[in-house]
């Protein structure tokens, strides 16, 4: 690498517009359109916030808040913004391949950037923050806590994740992103092969977001271990909380190998180390082992929380207790443990012995057993239940049908002899998306529809929710099912062009599916807009619009900052459902106490900004700026530790007034049965459905 500083790396050619002026073509138009969307989007957001004078409320109520509920919502908003970019990049890739045999309209390097950013965004900056957002909102409410164990650390985790995600947006406007895939394998990301800034954007985004992810895992684990309400033993935890604690364990043990691998790659690129080179003792397979030691637990880190969501949805919308609770708990923990024993199946073709391949192949097949247990338990929960086909249940049913296909294709790939034939083909792409879209994204969208009225006090529009389910399901089938066939026919993945005309019809079907998925994304935005417009007809302030079973449905919607006026005493696994059966769901406490809550702080936002500038400085070798940001981050954190007013007290009288006003609302509201839960009269007071309770 011969460039020695900022002006050596950042020049006119680093901006997309330069390419359009020098060589105007379709490829440059696509690149500049993407950069333009980012720039215009930032200008539009700043303009709207200024026009409607929202900077004050944004800063006071959101950016400095340590409330787990607001942090969870910000995680989800960030994930949906990144989802829009990830989906659009997927559409462009499918369009390139649908153009038919020949060069298409994209250059090979641009296509490589697309599949690298698409994978990085969808895994690290859509799935992970969406999972964290839902968990942040729900876990304290489900276990009867007022907040997470470390509220300020929670805020810092969000700041680090967002700043890392912004690096991927900056790479659209200044410089280029990596062409080494979302896995960033050397030598494709080594200094000799790729001396540009692309791999550096990937490295620092992954390192910083990884720190935030690890802190979040620690936070969730401690919260569930230490802050459960009185009487909530582990075997009374909601199934969703079991999946979160399992994912937290995976985060704590799986994220460090990824951070180590990324920093070792940075040492190779910046300091001329040779961890992953062919010369001076390096070994590229060390990177593969470190990455997948993280990468396969990562799959279950994402899927397990979705399993927990489906468990809650199936129980609620079947009006039944979750079948096989104990077996689901055991299966969840088995999956968490086994996920660390299968990473080597990602490189069956890379030269290890037949014995090692066989051992890891068997381990990979074994992990399907506890997953199968879960599927049968869910189906048993549905059996003879009074099922309502609401939007969350529709996502759940689509998951049951489609995820089984993805799981079976995974068992097929667990056979090393089969994997040798299809490893580097689109068959693998089809399997991966078959696991992550129905397995993770459908679950998160189900959660979005299910718990939205809890967060905002009104239900989402049912019609547009159903449109979204249809678009996502049909779009998935048309986009990724053809890839199984062309993969078996030998079409390699990551190919920007091909010469075999027999692949073309399948690619045409895939682009139609990709466009339908885009409609699914748009329908989510339309659903939100229509729901906000018509919110007076769908308000559910009492807090229980679905006849829920767990503690979060026992409080107002949206909940107060302190969650519970009185910490509940738990006596049953489905404590709120049991209380409704006994007619004791809304008790009036004898006395109230002052409540202590974390005070707003700017430390998370400060570290978000400083870490973002720090990453940009490292990418472009602006050493003085990187050093300055390091000092400022350390100084801001040290200054923050000298603060003494970390908490604020909510007086008992204020708590009493708010809670008694809500109890009056409960007493004056009309209970609504399941057949009328989408009607305007559903104000969040469900009439318990005992018909299907088992």
XYZ file of C-alpha atoms in Angstrom:
694
model
C 0.000 0.000 0.000
C 1.691 3.174 -1.159
C -0.862 5.796 -0.102
C 0.238 7.459 3.124
C -2.632 9.605 4.270
C -6.028 11.133 3.767
C -5.288 12.958 0.521
C -3.498 9.898 -0.837
C -6.596 7.755 -0.397
C -9.395 10.303 -0.777
C -9.358 12.000 -4.151
C -11.816 12.881 -6.875
C -12.139 9.246 -7.939
C -13.410 8.310 -4.464
C -16.774 9.928 -5.219
C -19.333 8.057 -7.378
C -20.114 11.133 -9.472
C -16.562 11.038 -10.825
C -17.186 7.659 -12.423
C -20.429 8.864 -13.985
C -18.723 11.884 -15.534
C -15.702 9.948 -16.798
C -17.502 6.832 -18.073
C -21.272 7.393 -18.176
C -23.079 4.040 -18.287
C -25.810 2.077 -16.539
C -23.437 0.803 -13.880
C -22.478 4.351 -12.861
C -26.096 5.490 -12.946
C -27.038 2.743 -10.468
C -24.112 3.623 -8.183
C -24.912 7.337 -8.233
C -28.614 6.705 -7.677
C -27.773 4.790 -4.493
C -25.460 7.560 -3.281
C -28.066 10.161 -4.194
C -30.754 8.389 -2.170
C -28.514 8.511 0.914
C -27.705 12.212 0.485
C -31.291 13.219 -0.298
C -32.555 11.091 2.587
C -30.264 12.830 5.067
C -31.247 16.263 3.750
C -34.952 15.349 3.902
C -34.737 14.086 7.494
C -32.832 17.169 8.653
C -35.256 19.424 6.808
C -38.376 17.777 8.254
C -37.003 17.821 11.792
C -36.222 21.512 11.398
C -39.536 22.363 9.715
C -41.637 20.742 12.417
C -39.313 21.844 15.239
C -38.685 18.295 16.401
C -35.012 18.598 17.339
C -35.857 19.340 20.966
C -38.271 16.431 21.502
C -35.945 14.124 19.547
C -33.021 14.986 21.801
C -34.931 15.122 25.062
C -37.267 12.137 24.638
C -35.278 9.769 22.453
C -31.570 10.321 21.770
C -30.721 10.823 25.445
C -33.257 8.381 26.865
C -32.134 5.351 28.882
C -35.648 3.844 28.808
C -35.371 0.298 27.433
C -38.638 0.718 25.524
C -37.485 3.784 23.598
C -34.095 2.210 22.924
C -35.878 -0.861 21.572
C -38.014 1.257 19.246
C -34.923 3.109 17.963
C -33.224 -0.224 17.257
C -36.255 -1.303 15.186
C -36.450 1.988 13.259
C -32.756 1.671 12.399
C -33.256 -1.949 11.311
C -36.156 -1.060 9.001
C -34.142 1.737 7.377
C -31.286 -0.688 6.738
C -33.780 -3.324 5.548
C -34.908 -0.951 2.801
C -31.355 -0.682 1.513
C -30.726 -4.420 1.817
C -33.876 -5.318 -0.113
C -33.136 -2.818 -2.885
C -29.614 -4.191 -3.282
C -31.057 -7.680 -3.557
C -33.427 -6.500 -6.288
C -30.545 -4.973 -8.259
C -28.562 -8.227 -8.037
C -31.519 -10.291 -9.182
C -32.103 -7.799 -12.035
C -28.486 -8.145 -13.147
C -28.853 -11.914 -13.386
C -32.290 -11.650 -14.987
C -30.730 -9.601 -17.797
C -29.686 -12.956 -19.242
C -26.418 -14.447 -20.469
C -23.755 -11.826 -21.066
C -22.353 -8.876 -19.145
C -25.680 -7.336 -18.038
C -25.773 -3.735 -16.853
C -23.414 -3.922 -13.845
C -19.665 -4.238 -13.723
C -18.222 -7.241 -11.914
C -16.704 -5.110 -9.144
C -19.969 -3.288 -8.520
C -21.840 -6.601 -8.313
C -19.247 -7.834 -5.793
C -19.822 -4.711 -3.691
C -23.552 -5.339 -3.807
C -23.440 -8.896 -2.513
C -20.895 -7.835 0.122
C -22.988 -4.959 1.460
C -26.245 -6.885 1.101
C -25.022 -9.744 3.274
C -23.312 -7.468 5.797
C -26.360 -5.238 6.156
C -28.965 -7.986 6.368
C -27.086 -9.993 9.003
C -25.379 -7.344 11.142
C -27.551 -4.267 10.642
C -31.056 -5.617 10.014
C -31.466 -8.954 11.756
C -29.308 -8.206 14.809
C -30.729 -4.729 15.646
C -34.292 -5.887 14.894
C -33.838 -8.822 17.292
C -32.291 -6.494 19.880
C -35.056 -3.952 19.450
C -37.832 -6.444 20.099
C -35.924 -7.989 23.025
C -35.134 -4.580 24.524
C -38.786 -3.678 24.519
C -40.173 -6.974 25.766
C -37.786 -8.666 28.176
C -38.209 -6.307 31.179
C -41.984 -6.226 30.621
C -42.210 -10.019 30.425
C -40.203 -10.654 33.588
C -41.840 -7.915 35.655
C -38.835 -5.560 35.746
C -38.661 -1.783 35.449
C -35.711 -1.702 33.051
C -32.729 -3.713 31.914
C -29.867 -4.320 34.335
C -27.571 -1.694 32.761
C -29.682 1.059 31.136
C -26.770 3.328 30.177
C -24.783 0.437 28.709
C -27.909 -0.345 26.718
C -27.867 3.179 25.303
C -24.162 2.887 24.452
C -24.786 -0.416 22.657
C -27.380 1.250 20.462
C -25.021 4.142 19.705
C -22.189 1.828 18.632
C -24.495 -0.238 16.426
C -25.943 2.807 14.679
C -22.554 4.458 14.134
C -21.218 1.226 12.600
C -24.248 0.971 10.325
C -23.735 4.535 9.183
C -20.302 3.541 7.901
C -22.013 1.376 5.304
C -24.096 4.374 4.248
C -21.012 6.592 4.061
C -19.288 4.016 1.839
C -21.966 4.646 -0.789
C -20.998 8.312 -0.991
C -17.270 8.371 -0.217
C -15.115 5.550 -1.545
C -16.301 1.997 -2.159
C -17.291 -0.909 0.032
C -15.503 -4.241 0.214
C -15.799 -6.761 -2.623
C -14.877 -9.703 -0.371
C -18.405 -10.784 0.574
C -20.070 -10.455 3.963
C -17.561 -12.992 5.312
C -14.549 -10.885 4.165
C -12.343 -13.880 3.411
C -8.647 -13.268 2.792
C -6.986 -13.045 0.328
C -9.884 -11.111 -1.268
C -9.705 -8.583 1.567
C -5.932 -8.586 1.967
C -3.839 -5.508 1.279
C -2.139 -7.065 -1.752
C -5.376 -8.097 -3.478
C -7.558 -5.169 -2.362
C -5.554 -2.077 -1.300
C -8.621 0.196 -1.388
C -10.764 1.364 1.506
C -13.570 -1.171 1.020
C -12.341 -3.884 3.414
C -11.497 -1.204 5.983
C -15.106 0.005 6.007
C -16.149 -3.599 6.693
C -13.520 -4.187 9.391
C -14.300 -1.176 11.557
C -18.067 -1.465 11.140
C -17.873 -5.074 12.325
C -15.489 -4.330 15.208
C -17.537 -1.450 16.617
C -20.941 -3.087 16.107
C -19.505 -6.276 17.619
C -18.619 -4.419 20.812
C -22.157 -3.072 21.018
C -23.610 -6.530 20.366
C -21.481 -8.136 23.080
C -22.508 -5.504 25.626
C -26.148 -6.149 24.752
C -25.745 -9.890 25.263
C -24.266 -9.298 28.711
C -27.089 -6.871 29.531
C -29.879 -9.277 28.564
C -28.291 -12.191 30.418
C -27.883 -10.230 33.656
C -31.386 -8.775 33.335
C -33.026 -12.198 33.113
C -30.772 -13.740 35.761
C -31.189 -10.976 38.323
C -34.311 -8.860 37.728
C -37.148 -11.383 37.495
C -40.276 -10.523 39.467
C -40.851 -12.349 42.790
C -42.038 -15.879 42.125
C -40.850 -15.971 38.507
C -38.685 -19.056 38.652
C -36.801 -20.117 35.543
C -39.456 -22.657 34.621
C -42.063 -19.901 34.795
C -40.227 -17.692 32.316
C -42.112 -16.929 29.093
C -40.704 -19.019 26.272
C -39.496 -15.873 24.535
C -37.262 -15.032 27.510
C -35.713 -18.506 27.374
C -34.737 -17.919 23.754
C -33.285 -14.500 24.604
C -31.129 -15.859 27.412
C -29.889 -18.611 25.074
C -29.089 -16.019 22.399
C -27.325 -13.879 24.997
C -25.068 -16.800 25.877
C -24.307 -17.246 22.170
C -23.493 -13.550 21.842
C -21.114 -13.540 24.799
C -19.130 -16.529 23.536
C -19.467 -16.144 19.749
C -18.844 -12.442 19.163
C -15.226 -12.327 20.459
C -13.894 -14.674 17.708
C -15.365 -12.345 15.064
C -13.823 -9.278 16.680
C -10.458 -11.022 16.951
C -10.602 -12.122 13.300
C -11.481 -8.598 12.118
C -8.705 -6.994 14.196
C -6.166 -9.550 12.953
C -7.237 -8.727 9.390
C -6.780 -5.028 10.228
C -3.280 -5.798 11.527
C -2.485 -7.502 8.229
C -3.712 -4.501 6.252
C -2.482 -1.618 8.402
C 0.656 -2.963 10.077
C 1.866 -5.490 7.502
C 1.302 -8.449 9.773
C 0.876 -11.857 8.138
C -1.838 -13.668 10.057
C -3.785 -14.573 6.919
C -1.256 -14.448 4.073
C 0.491 -17.215 2.180
C 3.916 -15.899 3.131
C 5.748 -15.471 6.442
C 3.767 -18.156 8.259
C 0.230 -16.893 7.644
C -2.737 -19.180 7.103
C -6.008 -18.094 5.510
C -7.857 -21.046 7.061
C -7.285 -19.498 10.494
C -9.599 -16.691 9.424
C -12.234 -19.134 8.171
C -12.187 -20.996 11.479
C -12.448 -17.825 13.552
C -15.184 -16.336 11.392
C -17.393 -19.426 11.369
C -16.776 -20.089 15.043
C -18.848 -16.931 15.262
C -20.854 -17.357 12.083
C -22.815 -20.485 12.798
C -23.807 -19.630 16.377
C -24.810 -16.304 14.816
C -27.511 -18.082 12.784
C -29.078 -19.440 15.983
C -28.454 -16.175 17.800
C -30.960 -14.753 15.296
C -33.291 -17.729 14.876
C -33.810 -18.583 18.555
C -35.488 -15.230 19.431
C -37.756 -15.721 16.410
C -38.633 -19.167 17.791
C -39.606 -17.449 21.035
C -41.803 -14.981 19.150
C -43.587 -17.790 17.318
C -44.129 -19.584 20.637
C -45.901 -16.542 22.091
C -47.910 -15.925 18.913
C -49.084 -19.540 18.529
C -50.191 -19.744 22.166
C -52.078 -16.441 22.120
C -53.832 -16.864 18.775
C -54.754 -20.481 19.554
C -56.152 -19.583 22.999
C -54.068 -22.356 24.555
C -51.133 -22.868 26.843
C -47.959 -23.537 24.908
C -47.696 -27.276 24.403
C -44.537 -29.040 25.575
C -43.023 -26.098 27.469
C -40.358 -28.235 29.176
C -39.329 -29.890 25.923
C -39.150 -26.487 24.210
C -36.822 -25.214 26.940
C -34.583 -28.269 26.615
C -34.618 -28.039 22.813
C -33.662 -24.349 22.980
C -30.663 -25.018 25.204
C -29.629 -28.022 23.079
C -29.628 -25.855 19.965
C -27.542 -23.221 21.765
C -24.926 -25.804 22.760
C -24.887 -27.700 19.453
C -24.524 -24.454 17.482
C -20.878 -24.328 18.623
C -20.163 -27.813 17.244
C -21.044 -27.378 13.566
C -18.997 -24.431 12.239
C -16.709 -26.598 10.122
C -19.515 -27.592 7.741
C -19.002 -24.171 6.150
C -15.761 -25.424 4.618
C -16.282 -29.108 3.903
C -14.567 -28.489 0.568
C -11.428 -26.853 1.958
C -9.164 -29.832 2.545
C -9.653 -31.364 5.988
C -9.864 -35.138 6.405
C -12.886 -37.294 5.634
C -13.171 -38.197 9.328
C -13.435 -34.548 10.396
C -16.004 -33.899 7.670
C -18.033 -36.894 8.843
C -17.975 -35.789 12.497
C -19.154 -32.275 11.694
C -21.696 -33.614 9.197
C -23.250 -35.769 11.913
C -23.246 -32.852 14.377
C -24.995 -30.711 11.773
C -27.680 -33.336 11.261
C -28.149 -33.699 15.024
C -29.020 -30.031 15.455
C -32.109 -30.642 13.323
C -33.525 -32.907 16.073
C -34.283 -30.223 18.721
C -35.532 -27.972 15.920
C -37.924 -30.730 14.895
C -39.089 -31.011 18.509
C -39.996 -27.348 18.423
C -41.958 -27.695 15.177
C -44.008 -30.588 16.572
C -44.684 -28.700 19.814
C -45.914 -25.689 17.859
C -48.207 -27.851 15.745
C -49.524 -29.510 18.914
C -50.220 -26.047 20.321
C -52.293 -25.261 17.237
C -54.118 -28.599 17.381
C -57.737 -28.134 18.519
C -57.040 -24.516 19.406
C -59.439 -21.732 18.544
C -57.155 -20.282 15.914
C -57.516 -16.707 14.718
C -55.840 -15.872 11.439
C -54.536 -12.483 12.504
C -51.437 -11.057 10.854
C -48.933 -12.423 13.417
C -50.476 -15.901 13.091
C -50.299 -15.718 9.300
C -46.572 -14.983 9.498
C -46.264 -17.906 11.907
C -48.069 -20.327 9.603
C -45.966 -19.195 6.626
C -42.893 -19.842 8.762
C -44.011 -23.374 9.677
C -44.431 -24.361 6.044
C -41.410 -22.625 4.552
C -38.857 -23.077 7.317
C -39.219 -26.854 7.242
C -38.035 -26.754 3.619
C -35.020 -24.686 4.622
C -34.254 -27.075 7.462
C -34.438 -30.100 5.191
C -32.116 -28.467 2.667
C -29.736 -27.860 5.580
C -29.768 -31.550 6.449
C -28.987 -32.295 2.793
C -26.023 -29.907 2.906
C -24.833 -31.596 6.111
C -23.795 -34.547 3.955
C -20.216 -33.716 2.869
C -20.538 -35.638 -0.401
C -23.568 -33.573 -1.401
C -21.933 -30.382 -0.168
C -18.971 -31.021 -2.478
C -21.330 -30.747 -5.439
C -23.420 -27.724 -4.451
C -21.210 -25.800 -1.988
C -20.396 -22.848 -4.208
C -23.719 -22.743 -6.060
C -26.986 -20.875 -5.677
C -28.380 -23.929 -3.882
C -26.546 -22.681 -0.802
C -27.931 -19.160 -1.290
C -31.437 -20.610 -1.463
C -30.899 -22.601 1.744
C -29.443 -19.637 3.630
C -32.315 -17.342 2.693
C -34.815 -20.148 3.326
C -33.564 -20.232 6.915
C -33.259 -16.490 7.541
C -36.331 -15.039 5.833
C -39.104 -17.304 7.168
C -37.012 -18.231 10.199
C -36.004 -14.743 11.342
C -37.582 -11.933 9.342
C -41.106 -13.384 9.359
C -40.817 -13.795 13.129
C -39.692 -10.205 13.576
C -42.526 -8.936 11.382
C -44.958 -11.058 13.399
C -43.577 -9.437 16.557
C -43.909 -5.997 14.985
C -47.626 -6.578 14.339
C -48.270 -8.409 17.612
C -46.650 -5.999 20.070
C -47.148 -2.722 18.155
C -50.325 -1.830 20.116
C -48.423 -2.415 23.348
C -45.750 0.074 22.290
C -47.946 2.784 20.785
C -51.452 2.232 22.123
C -53.181 1.466 18.811
C -53.342 -1.552 16.526
C -51.849 -1.793 13.066
C -54.120 -1.931 10.030
C -55.135 -5.551 9.468
C -55.742 -5.337 5.707
C -52.332 -3.936 4.843
C -50.770 -6.365 7.260
C -52.301 -9.235 5.300
C -51.093 -7.701 2.048
C -47.603 -7.620 3.513
C -47.791 -11.299 4.539
C -48.864 -12.313 1.031
C -46.169 -10.229 -0.652
C -43.360 -11.474 1.578
C -44.467 -15.105 1.300
C -45.106 -15.168 -2.445
C -42.038 -13.013 -3.088
C -39.861 -15.375 -1.084
C -41.157 -18.434 -2.933
C -40.607 -16.906 -6.375
C -37.215 -15.402 -5.537
C -35.461 -18.247 -3.784
C -37.130 -21.517 -4.762
C -35.785 -21.244 -8.351
C -32.286 -20.898 -6.897
C -32.470 -24.467 -5.578
C -32.943 -25.685 -9.142
C -30.246 -23.593 -10.818
C -27.918 -24.472 -7.952
C -28.401 -28.161 -8.673
C -27.813 -27.328 -12.336
C -24.434 -25.865 -11.389
C -24.943 -22.087 -11.427
C -22.258 -20.616 -9.130
C -23.157 -18.039 -6.517
C -21.730 -14.514 -6.584
C -21.684 -14.576 -10.413
C -22.493 -11.277 -12.051
C -22.852 -13.008 -15.442
C -23.325 -16.469 -16.908
C -23.256 -18.117 -20.319
C -25.693 -21.027 -19.881
C -29.046 -19.906 -21.311
C -30.902 -22.618 -19.388
C -30.456 -20.543 -16.207
C -32.278 -17.533 -17.643
C -35.945 -18.567 -17.123
C -35.277 -19.211 -13.445
C -33.655 -15.805 -13.091
C -36.701 -14.154 -14.652
C -38.913 -15.815 -12.051
C -36.494 -14.677 -9.332
C -36.643 -11.016 -10.353
C -40.441 -11.121 -10.310
C -40.219 -12.486 -6.775
C -37.735 -9.785 -5.780
C -40.128 -7.093 -6.993
C -42.955 -8.669 -4.995
C -40.707 -8.636 -1.902
C -40.201 -4.919 -2.564
C -43.977 -4.554 -2.554
C -43.971 -6.359 0.791
C -41.542 -3.789 2.162
C -43.621 -0.927 0.786
C -46.802 -2.435 2.225
C -45.233 -2.293 5.697
C -44.710 1.450 5.243
C -48.237 1.915 3.868
C -49.620 -0.101 6.779
C -47.827 2.169 9.244
C -49.067 5.341 7.544
C -52.681 4.118 7.347
C -52.553 2.933 10.948
C -51.316 6.306 12.206
C -53.973 8.073 10.130
C -56.787 5.889 11.504
C -55.421 5.428 15.028
C -58.509 6.843 16.752
C -60.477 3.801 15.540
C -57.886 1.272 16.703
C -56.783 2.583 20.082
C -56.264 -0.035 22.796
C -55.155 1.938 25.892
C -56.242 -0.716 28.406
C -53.375 -2.832 27.125
C -54.694 -6.319 26.226
C -56.137 -6.300 22.688
C -55.260 -9.962 21.875
C -56.229 -11.714 25.149
C -52.525 -12.077 25.922
C -51.035 -14.485 28.406
C -47.866 -12.835 29.746
C -47.151 -9.891 32.023
C -46.637 -7.205 29.375
C -50.365 -7.335 28.569
C -51.297 -6.604 32.203
C -50.271 -2.916 32.055
C -51.406 0.126 30.021
C -50.549 0.679 26.364
C -48.164 2.373 25.944
C -46.629 1.465 29.317
C -45.459 4.166 31.737
C -41.731 4.787 31.971
C -41.534 2.617 35.101
C -43.524 -0.258 33.484
C -45.259 -1.566 36.640
C -46.816 0.577 39.361
C -46.362 -2.411 41.662
C -43.969 -5.246 40.810
C -46.185 -8.320 40.222
C -46.066 -11.484 42.303
C -45.787 -14.406 39.865
C -47.529 -17.678 40.690
C -47.963 -19.258 37.257
C -46.117 -19.591 33.977
C -48.876 -17.716 32.093
C -49.443 -15.451 35.065
C -51.692 -12.862 33.423
C -53.857 -15.502 31.730
C -54.260 -17.321 35.036
C -55.154 -14.061 36.792
C -57.840 -13.333 34.189
C -59.338 -16.784 34.704
C -59.534 -16.082 38.446
C -60.939 -12.584 37.888
C -57.876 -10.986 39.514
C -56.184 -9.459 36.485
C -56.421 -5.792 37.498
C -55.947 -5.502 41.273
C -55.799 -2.168 43.079
C -52.707 -2.043 45.345
C -53.062 -1.155 49.009
C -50.127 1.266 48.859
C -47.690 2.801 46.387
C -44.007 3.550 46.707
C -41.579 6.007 45.142
C -39.977 4.548 42.016
C -36.357 5.187 41.041
C -35.580 5.236 37.322
C -32.434 6.044 35.286
C -32.063 9.680 34.290
C -31.492 10.757 30.685
C -27.866 10.918 29.599
C -26.031 11.954 26.434
C -23.148 9.478 26.773
C -24.589 6.989 24.276
C -25.154 9.612 21.588
C -21.731 11.147 22.276
C -19.969 7.811 21.791
C -22.085 7.184 18.685
C -20.808 10.378 17.046
C -17.200 10.059 18.210
C -16.952 6.378 17.233
C -18.379 7.162 13.791
C -15.778 9.839 13.152
C -13.098 7.512 14.599
C -14.013 4.765 12.137
C -14.023 7.165 9.197
C -10.599 8.459 10.234
C -9.174 4.939 10.414
C -10.635 4.003 7.033
C -9.005 7.021 5.377
C -5.785 7.044 7.459
C -6.438 10.409 9.083
C -4.279 9.540 12.054
C -4.510 12.830 13.923
C -8.315 12.677 13.787
C -8.366 9.038 14.914
C -6.122 9.928 17.852
C -8.298 12.923 18.734
C -11.487 10.822 18.668
C -9.831 8.191 20.857
C -8.979 10.844 23.438
C -12.467 12.368 23.249
C -14.180 8.993 23.691
C -12.075 8.166 26.718
C -12.471 11.658 28.166
C -16.246 11.734 27.696
C -16.596 8.360 29.370
C -14.370 9.373 32.285
C -16.255 12.657 32.748
C -19.549 10.777 32.709
C -18.385 8.495 35.554
C -18.007 11.539 37.815
C -21.711 12.309 37.549
C -23.744 11.576 40.644
C -27.306 12.224 39.454
C -27.772 8.999 37.511
C -31.312 8.422 38.755
C -34.550 10.290 39.229
C -37.401 9.529 41.618
C -41.029 9.311 40.537
C -43.140 10.159 43.631
C -45.580 7.564 44.891
C -48.454 10.048 44.565
C -47.783 10.512 40.852
C -47.622 6.749 40.388
C -50.906 6.379 42.270
C -52.704 8.971 40.132
C -51.552 7.396 36.873
C -52.362 3.863 37.980
C -55.760 4.677 39.455
C -56.710 6.586 36.283
C -55.840 3.503 34.273
C -57.826 1.226 36.601
C -60.830 3.542 36.106
C -60.376 3.119 32.361
C -60.346 -0.666 32.803
C -63.540 -0.590 34.849
C -65.302 1.650 32.323
C -64.242 -0.292 29.221
C -66.301 -3.001 27.561
C -64.664 -6.422 27.285
C -64.365 -7.636 23.705
C -64.285 -11.270 22.624
C -61.923 -12.736 20.061
C -64.412 -12.516 17.208
C -64.416 -8.717 17.465
C -60.779 -7.990 18.259
C -60.249 -5.993 15.029
C -63.372 -3.860 15.613
C -63.176 -0.257 16.883
C -64.800 -1.275 20.172
C -61.686 -3.262 21.101
C -60.058 -0.816 23.498
C -57.638 -3.350 24.858
C -59.840 -5.192 27.354
C -60.141 -8.745 26.093
C -62.800 -11.135 27.352
C -60.854 -14.294 28.300
C -61.577 -17.128 25.894
C -61.839 -20.240 28.043
C -63.288 -22.389 25.261
C -59.930 -23.591 23.945
C -57.866 -23.411 27.141
C -56.195 -26.730 27.958
